[in-house]
PDB file of C-alpha atoms in Angstrom:
ATOM      1  CA  MET A 175       7.441  -7.077   5.273  1.00  0.00           C
ATOM      2  CA  ASN A 176       5.255  -4.076   4.493  1.00  0.00           C
ATOM      3  CA  GLU A 177       7.801  -1.519   5.673  1.00  0.00           C
ATOM      4  CA  GLU A 178      10.287  -2.808   3.114  1.00  0.00           C
ATOM      5  CA  LYS A 179       7.618  -2.740   0.394  1.00  0.00           C
ATOM      6  CA  LEU A 180       6.769   0.854   1.305  1.00  0.00           C
ATOM      7  CA  ARG A 181      10.391   1.951   1.099  1.00  0.00           C
ATOM      8  CA  LYS A 182      10.867   0.052  -2.172  1.00  0.00           C
ATOM      9  CA  CYS A 183       7.901   1.873  -3.734  1.00  0.00           C
ATOM     10  CA  PHE A 184       9.347   5.240  -2.732  1.00  0.00           C
ATOM     11  CA  SER A 185      12.860   4.283  -3.798  1.00  0.00           C
ATOM     12  CA  GLU A 186      11.771   3.143  -7.252  1.00  0.00           C
ATOM     13  CA  ALA A 187       9.211   5.890  -7.922  1.00  0.00           C
ATOM     14  CA  LEU A 188      11.585   8.653  -6.846  1.00  0.00           C
ATOM     15  CA  ASN A 189      14.752   6.980  -8.124  1.00  0.00           C
ATOM     16  CA  LEU A 190      16.467   7.326  -4.750  1.00  0.00           C
ATOM     17  CA  PRO A 191      18.655   4.918  -2.792  1.00  0.00           C
ATOM     18  CA  ALA A 192      16.744   3.051  -0.083  1.00  0.00           C
ATOM     19  CA  ASP A 193      18.796   4.693   2.673  1.00  0.00           C
ATOM     20  CA  GLN A 194      17.360   8.094   1.676  1.00  0.00           C
ATOM     21  CA  ILE A 195      13.780   6.946   2.239  1.00  0.00           C
ATOM     22  CA  VAL A 196      13.084   8.342   5.703  1.00  0.00           C
ATOM     23  CA  ASP A 197       9.809   9.247   7.407  1.00  0.00           C
ATOM     24  CA  ASN A 198      10.203  12.998   6.939  1.00  0.00           C
ATOM     25  CA  LEU A 199      11.010  12.789   3.215  1.00  0.00           C
ATOM     26  CA  ALA A 200       8.393  15.210   1.886  1.00  0.00           C
ATOM     27  CA  TYR A 201       6.596  15.917  -1.363  1.00  0.00           C
ATOM     28  CA  GLN A 202       8.339  18.631  -3.404  1.00  0.00           C
ATOM     29  CA  ALA A 203      11.105  18.945  -0.800  1.00  0.00           C
ATOM     30  CA  ILE A 204      13.449  17.244  -3.254  1.00  0.00           C
ATOM     31  CA  LYS A 205      13.539  17.713  -7.026  1.00  0.00           C
ATOM     32  CA  GLN A 206      12.864  14.013  -7.655  1.00  0.00           C
ATOM     33  CA  TRP A 207       9.451  14.180  -5.956  1.00  0.00           C
ATOM     34  CA  ASP A 208       7.527  16.353  -8.359  1.00  0.00           C
ATOM     35  CA  SER A 209       3.934  15.937  -9.539  1.00  0.00           C
ATOM     36  CA  ILE A 210       4.843  13.304 -12.130  1.00  0.00           C
ATOM     37  CA  ALA A 211       6.810  11.235  -9.620  1.00  0.00           C
ATOM     38  CA  HIS A 212       3.949  11.678  -7.148  1.00  0.00           C
ATOM     39  CA  MET A 213       1.520   9.958  -9.510  1.00  0.00           C
ATOM     40  CA  ALA A 214       4.066   7.200 -10.204  1.00  0.00           C
ATOM     41  CA  LEU A 215       4.402   6.741  -6.444  1.00  0.00           C
ATOM     42  CA  ILE A 216       0.631   6.551  -5.998  1.00  0.00           C
ATOM     43  CA  ALA A 217       0.417   3.910  -8.740  1.00  0.00           C
ATOM     44  CA  ALA A 218       3.283   1.935  -7.179  1.00  0.00           C
ATOM     45  CA  LEU A 219       1.719   1.999  -3.712  1.00  0.00           C
ATOM     46  CA  GLU A 220      -1.730   1.071  -5.005  1.00  0.00           C
ATOM     47  CA  GLY A 221      -0.293  -1.815  -7.012  1.00  0.00           C
ATOM     48  CA  GLU A 222       2.026  -3.108  -4.297  1.00  0.00           C
ATOM     49  CA  PHE A 223      -0.548  -2.986  -1.515  1.00  0.00           C
ATOM     50  CA  ASN A 224      -3.683  -3.653  -3.584  1.00  0.00           C
ATOM     51  CA  VAL A 225      -5.436  -0.492  -2.394  1.00  0.00           C
ATOM     52  CA  MET A 226      -7.154   2.410  -4.124  1.00  0.00           C
ATOM     53  CA  PHE A 227      -6.522   5.892  -2.768  1.00  0.00           C
ATOM     54  CA  ASP A 228      -9.249   8.493  -3.134  1.00  0.00           C
ATOM     55  CA  THR A 229      -8.510  12.022  -4.316  1.00  0.00           C
ATOM     56  CA  ASP A 230      -8.195  13.421  -0.782  1.00  0.00           C
ATOM     57  CA  GLU A 231      -5.685  10.721   0.136  1.00  0.00           C
ATOM     58  CA  ILE A 232      -3.637  11.350  -3.009  1.00  0.00           C
ATOM     59  CA  LEU A 233      -3.463  15.044  -2.142  1.00  0.00           C
ATOM     60  CA  ALA A 234      -2.682  14.303   1.515  1.00  0.00           C
ATOM     61  CA  LEU A 235       0.175  11.909   0.751  1.00  0.00           C
ATOM     62  CA  SER A 236       2.965  14.316   1.594  1.00  0.00           C
ATOM     63  CA  SER A 237       5.639  12.167   3.237  1.00  0.00           C
ATOM     64  CA  VAL A 238       6.709   8.605   3.900  1.00  0.00           C
ATOM     65  CA  ALA A 239       5.102   8.776   7.348  1.00  0.00           C
ATOM     66  CA  VAL A 240       1.791   9.986   5.900  1.00  0.00           C
ATOM     67  CA  ALA A 241       1.882   7.227   3.271  1.00  0.00           C
ATOM     68  CA  ARG A 242       2.239   4.659   6.049  1.00  0.00           C
ATOM     69  CA  GLU A 243      -0.733   6.137   7.936  1.00  0.00           C
ATOM     70  CA  LEU A 244      -2.880   6.165   4.792  1.00  0.00           C
ATOM     71  CA  LEU A 245      -1.994   2.535   4.124  1.00  0.00           C
ATOM     72  CA  LYS A 246      -2.950   1.651   7.699  1.00  0.00           C
ATOM     73  CA  LYS A 247      -6.400   3.125   7.021  1.00  0.00           C
ATOM     74  CA  HIS A 248      -6.624   0.596   4.184  1.00  0.00           C
ATOM     75  CA  GLU A 249      -5.851  -2.187   6.670  1.00  0.00           C
ATOM     76  CA  VAL A 250      -2.212  -2.628   5.662  1.00  0.00           C
ATOM     77  CA  ALA A 251      -0.328  -3.764   8.763  1.00  0.00           C
ATOM     78  CA  PHE A 252       2.897  -2.113   9.901  1.00  0.00           C
ATOM     79  CA  PRO A 253       4.840  -3.088  13.031  1.00  0.00           C
TER      80      PRO A 253
END
């Protein structure tokens, strides 16, 4: 299921327990999600979902909810 894959990417890239991966988790709102972790997250999402984000999308990816919407634009299905 794509929702689980999304949460797994965030959990592993940010080194957070899965239960802390919520829609409003935001970039730089927690110390774990700094610029280095952001690029690791981008790489994880691109690899897991076989997509390539452009620069604007990388800069726009500011929360779990936004990541889901960006993936939808790349034709990744979410319930």
